[in-house]
mmCIF file of C-alpha atoms in Angstrom:
data_model
loop_
_atom_site.group_PDB
_atom_site.id
_atom_site.type_symbol
_atom_site.label_atom_id
_atom_site.label_comp_id
_atom_site.label_asym_id
_atom_site.label_seq_id
_atom_site.Cartn_x
_atom_site.Cartn_y
_atom_site.Cartn_z
ATOM 1 C CA UNK A 25 25.621 -72.225 60.707
ATOM 2 C CA UNK A 26 29.085 -73.778 60.794
ATOM 3 C CA UNK A 27 31.883 -71.611 59.410
ATOM 4 C CA UNK A 28 35.504 -72.477 58.724
ATOM 5 C CA UNK A 29 38.533 -70.236 58.642
ATOM 6 C CA UNK A 30 39.723 -69.346 55.161
ATOM 7 C CA UNK A 31 41.768 -66.749 53.300
ATOM 8 C CA UNK A 32 40.393 -64.265 50.785
ATOM 9 C CA UNK A 33 42.511 -65.924 48.094
ATOM 10 C CA UNK A 34 40.902 -69.287 48.807
ATOM 11 C CA UNK A 35 37.421 -67.768 48.832
ATOM 12 C CA UNK A 36 38.085 -66.268 45.407
ATOM 13 C CA UNK A 37 39.413 -69.547 44.050
ATOM 14 C CA UNK A 38 36.446 -71.485 45.443
ATOM 15 C CA UNK A 39 33.946 -69.067 43.889
ATOM 16 C CA UNK A 40 35.801 -69.193 40.571
ATOM 17 C CA UNK A 41 35.798 -73.000 40.631
ATOM 18 C CA UNK A 42 32.088 -73.102 41.422
ATOM 19 C CA UNK A 43 31.396 -70.649 38.604
ATOM 20 C CA UNK A 44 33.114 -72.998 36.169
ATOM 21 C CA UNK A 45 30.749 -75.756 37.307
ATOM 22 C CA UNK A 46 27.581 -73.630 37.135
ATOM 23 C CA UNK A 47 25.277 -73.131 34.161
ATOM 24 C CA UNK A 48 23.230 -70.000 33.608
ATOM 25 C CA UNK A 49 19.702 -70.608 34.852
ATOM 26 C CA UNK A 50 18.144 -69.068 31.769
ATOM 27 C CA UNK A 51 20.236 -71.178 29.413
ATOM 28 C CA UNK A 52 22.177 -68.123 28.257
ATOM 29 C CA UNK A 53 25.848 -67.748 27.471
ATOM 30 C CA UNK A 54 26.893 -65.712 30.512
ATOM 31 C CA UNK A 55 27.031 -66.417 34.238
ATOM 32 C CA UNK A 56 25.881 -63.739 36.693
ATOM 33 C CA UNK A 57 27.481 -63.711 40.142
ATOM 34 C CA UNK A 58 26.452 -61.372 42.969
ATOM 35 C CA UNK A 59 28.867 -60.337 45.738
ATOM 36 C CA UNK A 60 26.565 -58.769 48.324
ATOM 37 C CA UNK A 61 27.562 -56.702 51.339
ATOM 38 C CA UNK A 62 27.862 -53.291 52.928
ATOM 39 C CA UNK A 63 30.491 -50.874 51.543
ATOM 40 C CA UNK A 64 32.666 -51.460 54.609
ATOM 41 C CA UNK A 65 32.742 -55.194 53.784
ATOM 42 C CA UNK A 66 34.856 -54.338 50.694
ATOM 43 C CA UNK A 67 32.991 -56.622 48.327
ATOM 44 C CA UNK A 68 34.656 -54.925 45.365
ATOM 45 C CA UNK A 69 38.019 -56.289 46.480
ATOM 46 C CA UNK A 70 36.634 -59.820 46.637
ATOM 47 C CA UNK A 71 34.994 -59.404 43.227
ATOM 48 C CA UNK A 72 38.350 -58.310 41.813
ATOM 49 C CA UNK A 73 40.051 -61.365 43.300
ATOM 50 C CA UNK A 74 37.408 -63.661 41.812
ATOM 51 C CA UNK A 75 37.832 -61.994 38.431
ATOM 52 C CA UNK A 76 41.586 -62.591 38.566
ATOM 53 C CA UNK A 77 41.034 -66.230 39.540
ATOM 54 C CA UNK A 78 38.653 -66.681 36.623
ATOM 55 C CA UNK A 79 41.144 -65.213 34.183
ATOM 56 C CA UNK A 80 43.782 -67.674 35.397
ATOM 57 C CA UNK A 81 41.270 -70.406 34.567
ATOM 58 C CA UNK A 82 40.761 -69.053 31.061
ATOM 59 C CA UNK A 83 37.344 -67.528 31.721
ATOM 60 C CA UNK A 84 36.539 -63.897 30.907
ATOM 61 C CA UNK A 85 34.943 -61.730 33.589
ATOM 62 C CA UNK A 86 33.637 -58.229 34.179
ATOM 63 C CA UNK A 87 33.487 -56.551 37.599
ATOM 64 C CA UNK A 88 30.655 -54.029 37.993
ATOM 65 C CA UNK A 89 29.867 -52.039 41.132
ATOM 66 C CA UNK A 90 26.288 -51.163 42.056
ATOM 67 C CA UNK A 91 27.699 -47.848 43.286
ATOM 68 C CA UNK A 92 28.068 -46.823 39.665
ATOM 69 C CA UNK A 93 24.290 -47.010 39.288
ATOM 70 C CA UNK A 94 23.141 -44.493 41.873
ATOM 71 C CA UNK A 95 20.159 -42.313 41.089
ATOM 72 C CA UNK A 96 20.638 -38.537 40.663
ATOM 73 C CA UNK A 97 21.099 -36.482 43.833
ATOM 74 C CA UNK A 98 17.690 -34.821 43.386
ATOM 75 C CA UNK A 99 16.115 -38.268 43.853
ATOM 76 C CA UNK A 100 18.540 -39.688 46.422
ATOM 77 C CA UNK A 101 18.189 -36.663 48.691
ATOM 78 C CA UNK A 102 14.468 -36.094 48.253
ATOM 79 C CA UNK A 103 13.961 -36.842 51.961
ATOM 80 C CA UNK A 104 17.284 -35.390 53.121
ATOM 81 C CA UNK A 105 20.908 -36.436 52.825
ATOM 82 C CA UNK A 106 20.820 -38.928 55.675
ATOM 83 C CA UNK A 107 17.540 -40.818 55.420
ATOM 84 C CA UNK A 108 18.204 -44.556 55.916
ATOM 85 C CA UNK A 109 14.870 -45.562 54.366
ATOM 86 C CA UNK A 110 15.682 -43.659 51.180
ATOM 87 C CA UNK A 111 19.161 -45.217 51.137
ATOM 88 C CA UNK A 112 17.677 -48.678 51.432
ATOM 89 C CA UNK A 113 14.986 -48.370 48.800
ATOM 90 C CA UNK A 114 15.718 -45.330 46.652
ATOM 91 C CA UNK A 115 19.415 -44.660 46.159
ATOM 92 C CA UNK A 116 20.281 -47.399 43.666
ATOM 93 C CA UNK A 117 18.884 -47.361 40.150
ATOM 94 C CA UNK A 118 17.768 -50.980 40.043
ATOM 95 C CA UNK A 119 15.890 -50.379 36.798
ATOM 96 C CA UNK A 120 19.107 -49.318 35.103
ATOM 97 C CA UNK A 121 20.911 -52.379 36.470
ATOM 98 C CA UNK A 122 18.209 -54.603 35.010
ATOM 99 C CA UNK A 123 18.324 -52.781 31.682
ATOM 100 C CA UNK A 124 22.019 -52.026 31.209
ATOM 101 C CA UNK A 125 23.744 -54.886 33.034
ATOM 102 C CA UNK A 126 21.446 -57.895 33.190
ATOM 103 C CA UNK A 127 19.522 -57.251 29.977
ATOM 104 C CA UNK A 128 22.509 -57.667 27.622
ATOM 105 C CA UNK A 129 23.398 -60.940 29.378
ATOM 106 C CA UNK A 130 20.034 -62.602 28.930
ATOM 107 C CA UNK A 131 19.740 -65.570 26.607
ATOM 108 C CA UNK A 132 19.933 -64.052 23.141
ATOM 109 C CA UNK A 133 21.612 -60.866 24.406
ATOM 110 C CA UNK A 134 24.673 -59.269 22.839
ATOM 111 C CA UNK A 135 26.856 -59.228 25.969
ATOM 112 C CA UNK A 136 27.520 -55.469 25.751
ATOM 113 C CA UNK A 137 27.261 -54.252 29.342
ATOM 114 C CA UNK A 138 27.293 -50.681 30.594
ATOM 115 C CA UNK A 139 29.874 -50.735 33.448
ATOM 116 C CA UNK A 140 28.514 -47.626 35.180
ATOM 117 C CA UNK A 141 25.890 -44.964 34.618
ATOM 118 C CA UNK A 142 26.099 -42.138 37.150
ATOM 119 C CA UNK A 143 28.958 -40.307 38.881
ATOM 120 C CA UNK A 144 27.743 -39.310 42.369
ATOM 121 C CA UNK A 145 30.554 -36.749 42.770
ATOM 122 C CA UNK A 146 29.752 -34.716 39.664
ATOM 123 C CA UNK A 147 26.098 -35.843 39.737
ATOM 124 C CA UNK A 148 26.241 -36.435 36.010
ATOM 125 C CA UNK A 149 26.089 -39.388 33.660
ATOM 126 C CA UNK A 150 29.474 -41.089 33.302
ATOM 127 C CA UNK A 151 29.027 -41.704 29.559
ATOM 128 C CA UNK A 152 31.247 -44.770 29.832
ATOM 129 C CA UNK A 153 31.368 -46.970 26.734
ATOM 130 C CA UNK A 154 29.804 -50.393 26.844
ATOM 131 C CA UNK A 155 32.075 -53.350 27.545
ATOM 132 C CA UNK A 156 31.538 -56.579 25.659
ATOM 133 C CA UNK A 157 31.707 -59.636 27.886
ATOM 134 C CA UNK A 158 32.685 -62.627 25.734
ATOM 135 C CA UNK A 159 30.289 -65.546 25.606
ATOM 136 C CA UNK A 160 31.038 -67.857 28.490
ATOM 137 C CA UNK A 161 32.180 -64.886 30.564
ATOM 138 C CA UNK A 162 31.165 -64.103 34.135
ATOM 139 C CA UNK A 163 29.563 -60.915 35.440
ATOM 140 C CA UNK A 164 30.684 -60.058 39.001
ATOM 141 C CA UNK A 165 28.270 -57.475 40.397
ATOM 142 C CA UNK A 166 29.105 -56.210 43.889
ATOM 143 C CA UNK A 167 27.303 -53.866 46.236
ATOM 144 C CA UNK A 168 24.754 -53.597 49.071
ATOM 145 C CA UNK A 169 21.181 -54.891 49.123
ATOM 146 C CA UNK A 170 21.663 -57.009 45.996
ATOM 147 C CA UNK A 171 19.599 -59.937 47.226
ATOM 148 C CA UNK A 172 16.416 -57.953 47.701
ATOM 149 C CA UNK A 173 15.619 -57.118 44.076
ATOM 150 C CA UNK A 174 15.100 -60.502 42.410
ATOM 151 C CA UNK A 175 18.153 -59.964 40.224
ATOM 152 C CA UNK A 176 18.753 -63.067 38.065
ATOM 153 C CA UNK A 177 21.960 -64.223 39.727
ATOM 154 C CA UNK A 178 23.218 -67.723 39.050
ATOM 155 C CA UNK A 179 25.524 -67.672 42.079
ATOM 156 C CA UNK A 180 25.593 -65.406 45.146
ATOM 157 C CA UNK A 181 27.980 -64.687 48.007
ATOM 158 C CA UNK A 182 27.080 -62.523 51.011
ATOM 159 C CA UNK A 183 29.915 -60.891 52.943
ATOM 160 C CA UNK A 184 28.545 -60.355 56.429
ATOM 161 C CA UNK A 185 29.644 -58.077 59.232
ATOM 162 C CA UNK A 186 28.156 -58.399 62.694
ATOM 163 C CA UNK A 187 26.285 -55.348 63.967
ATOM 164 C CA UNK A 188 29.284 -54.335 66.076
ATOM 165 C CA UNK A 189 31.808 -54.851 63.284
ATOM 166 C CA UNK A 190 29.636 -52.957 60.825
ATOM 167 C CA UNK A 191 29.450 -50.018 63.222
ATOM 168 C CA UNK A 192 33.203 -50.057 63.872
ATOM 169 C CA UNK A 193 34.130 -50.238 60.209
ATOM 170 C CA UNK A 194 31.646 -47.649 58.950
ATOM 171 C CA UNK A 195 33.080 -44.138 58.896
ATOM 172 C CA UNK A 196 31.323 -41.593 61.101
ATOM 173 C CA UNK A 197 29.883 -39.664 58.169
ATOM 174 C CA UNK A 198 28.069 -42.796 56.920
ATOM 175 C CA UNK A 199 26.781 -44.266 60.185
ATOM 176 C CA UNK A 200 23.331 -42.921 59.420
ATOM 177 C CA UNK A 201 23.091 -45.817 56.907
ATOM 178 C CA UNK A 202 23.286 -48.483 59.645
ATOM 179 C CA UNK A 203 19.510 -48.812 60.173
ATOM 180 C CA UNK A 204 19.180 -49.656 56.471
ATOM 181 C CA UNK A 205 21.477 -52.645 56.885
ATOM 182 C CA UNK A 206 19.571 -53.741 59.978
ATOM 183 C CA UNK A 207 16.344 -53.642 57.961
ATOM 184 C CA UNK A 208 17.993 -55.616 55.143
ATOM 185 C CA UNK A 209 19.141 -58.243 57.628
ATOM 186 C CA UNK A 210 15.666 -58.574 59.118
ATOM 187 C CA UNK A 211 13.680 -58.550 55.856
ATOM 188 C CA UNK A 212 15.942 -60.428 53.431
ATOM 189 C CA UNK A 213 18.178 -62.512 55.742
ATOM 190 C CA UNK A 214 20.992 -62.389 53.184
ATOM 191 C CA UNK A 215 23.209 -64.820 55.063
ATOM 192 C CA UNK A 216 20.587 -67.513 54.456
ATOM 193 C CA UNK A 217 19.506 -66.340 51.005
ATOM 194 C CA UNK A 218 23.003 -66.414 49.481
ATOM 195 C CA UNK A 219 24.654 -69.552 48.133
ATOM 196 C CA UNK A 220 27.676 -68.900 50.360
ATOM 197 C CA UNK A 221 28.289 -66.738 53.422
ATOM 198 C CA UNK A 222 31.600 -65.085 54.292
ATOM 199 C CA UNK A 223 31.971 -63.686 57.802
ATOM 200 C CA UNK A 224 34.409 -60.769 57.732
ATOM 201 C CA UNK A 225 34.297 -59.183 61.195
ATOM 202 C CA UNK A 226 38.104 -59.358 61.189
ATOM 203 C CA UNK A 227 39.120 -58.602 57.587
ATOM 204 C CA UNK A 228 42.441 -60.367 58.154
ATOM 205 C CA UNK A 229 40.797 -63.628 59.171
ATOM 206 C CA UNK A 230 37.566 -64.346 57.251
ATOM 207 C CA UNK A 231 35.495 -67.463 57.754
ATOM 208 C CA UNK A 232 32.927 -68.949 55.434
ATOM 209 C CA UNK A 233 30.161 -71.488 55.097
ATOM 210 C CA UNK A 234 31.212 -73.021 51.812
ATOM 211 C CA UNK A 235 28.559 -73.432 49.128
ATOM 212 C CA UNK A 236 25.243 -74.798 50.272
#
């Protein structure tokens, strides 16, 4: 796959421009964009940049992190605190994401999205109020493993780190998660599944595929 050098600002602007040209696949009033990648890929920062670019273009947006939809510790740690298989398939409350984030943005929905559900530090519900995304607005959901759950995204970007870069940029206490990302790469092939790929081995000098 051919990649070209780019800046994060230009990536954000390109995604924002493509969002303005994209219609929701279900004919609804909201666009759903997924920014997929490991925590060390800093997808939340890119999602924030895209949101800012959309606002400059007069389009409302809402940034939501999948990390706000973890399952309770009793379920996450059922097989221990460092089980990569559980991390891959059991840590994130995908049912809640479907219900509380994607459900309100379906055709005929009310646009009132729950921005987060569970605080992993206190291991309690966040009780955050719902946020109304105006019609025509764009959801920017970021987090790992997003392309393996059939979420109804209208546009997707995968931020990829090579195996070596992922290991270097993952803190020691979280390196037990690395096999989960290897499994994701082998089973889902996110770099091919996404509409655009950003290579971020050197966070100062990203490269990307453009939209395919």
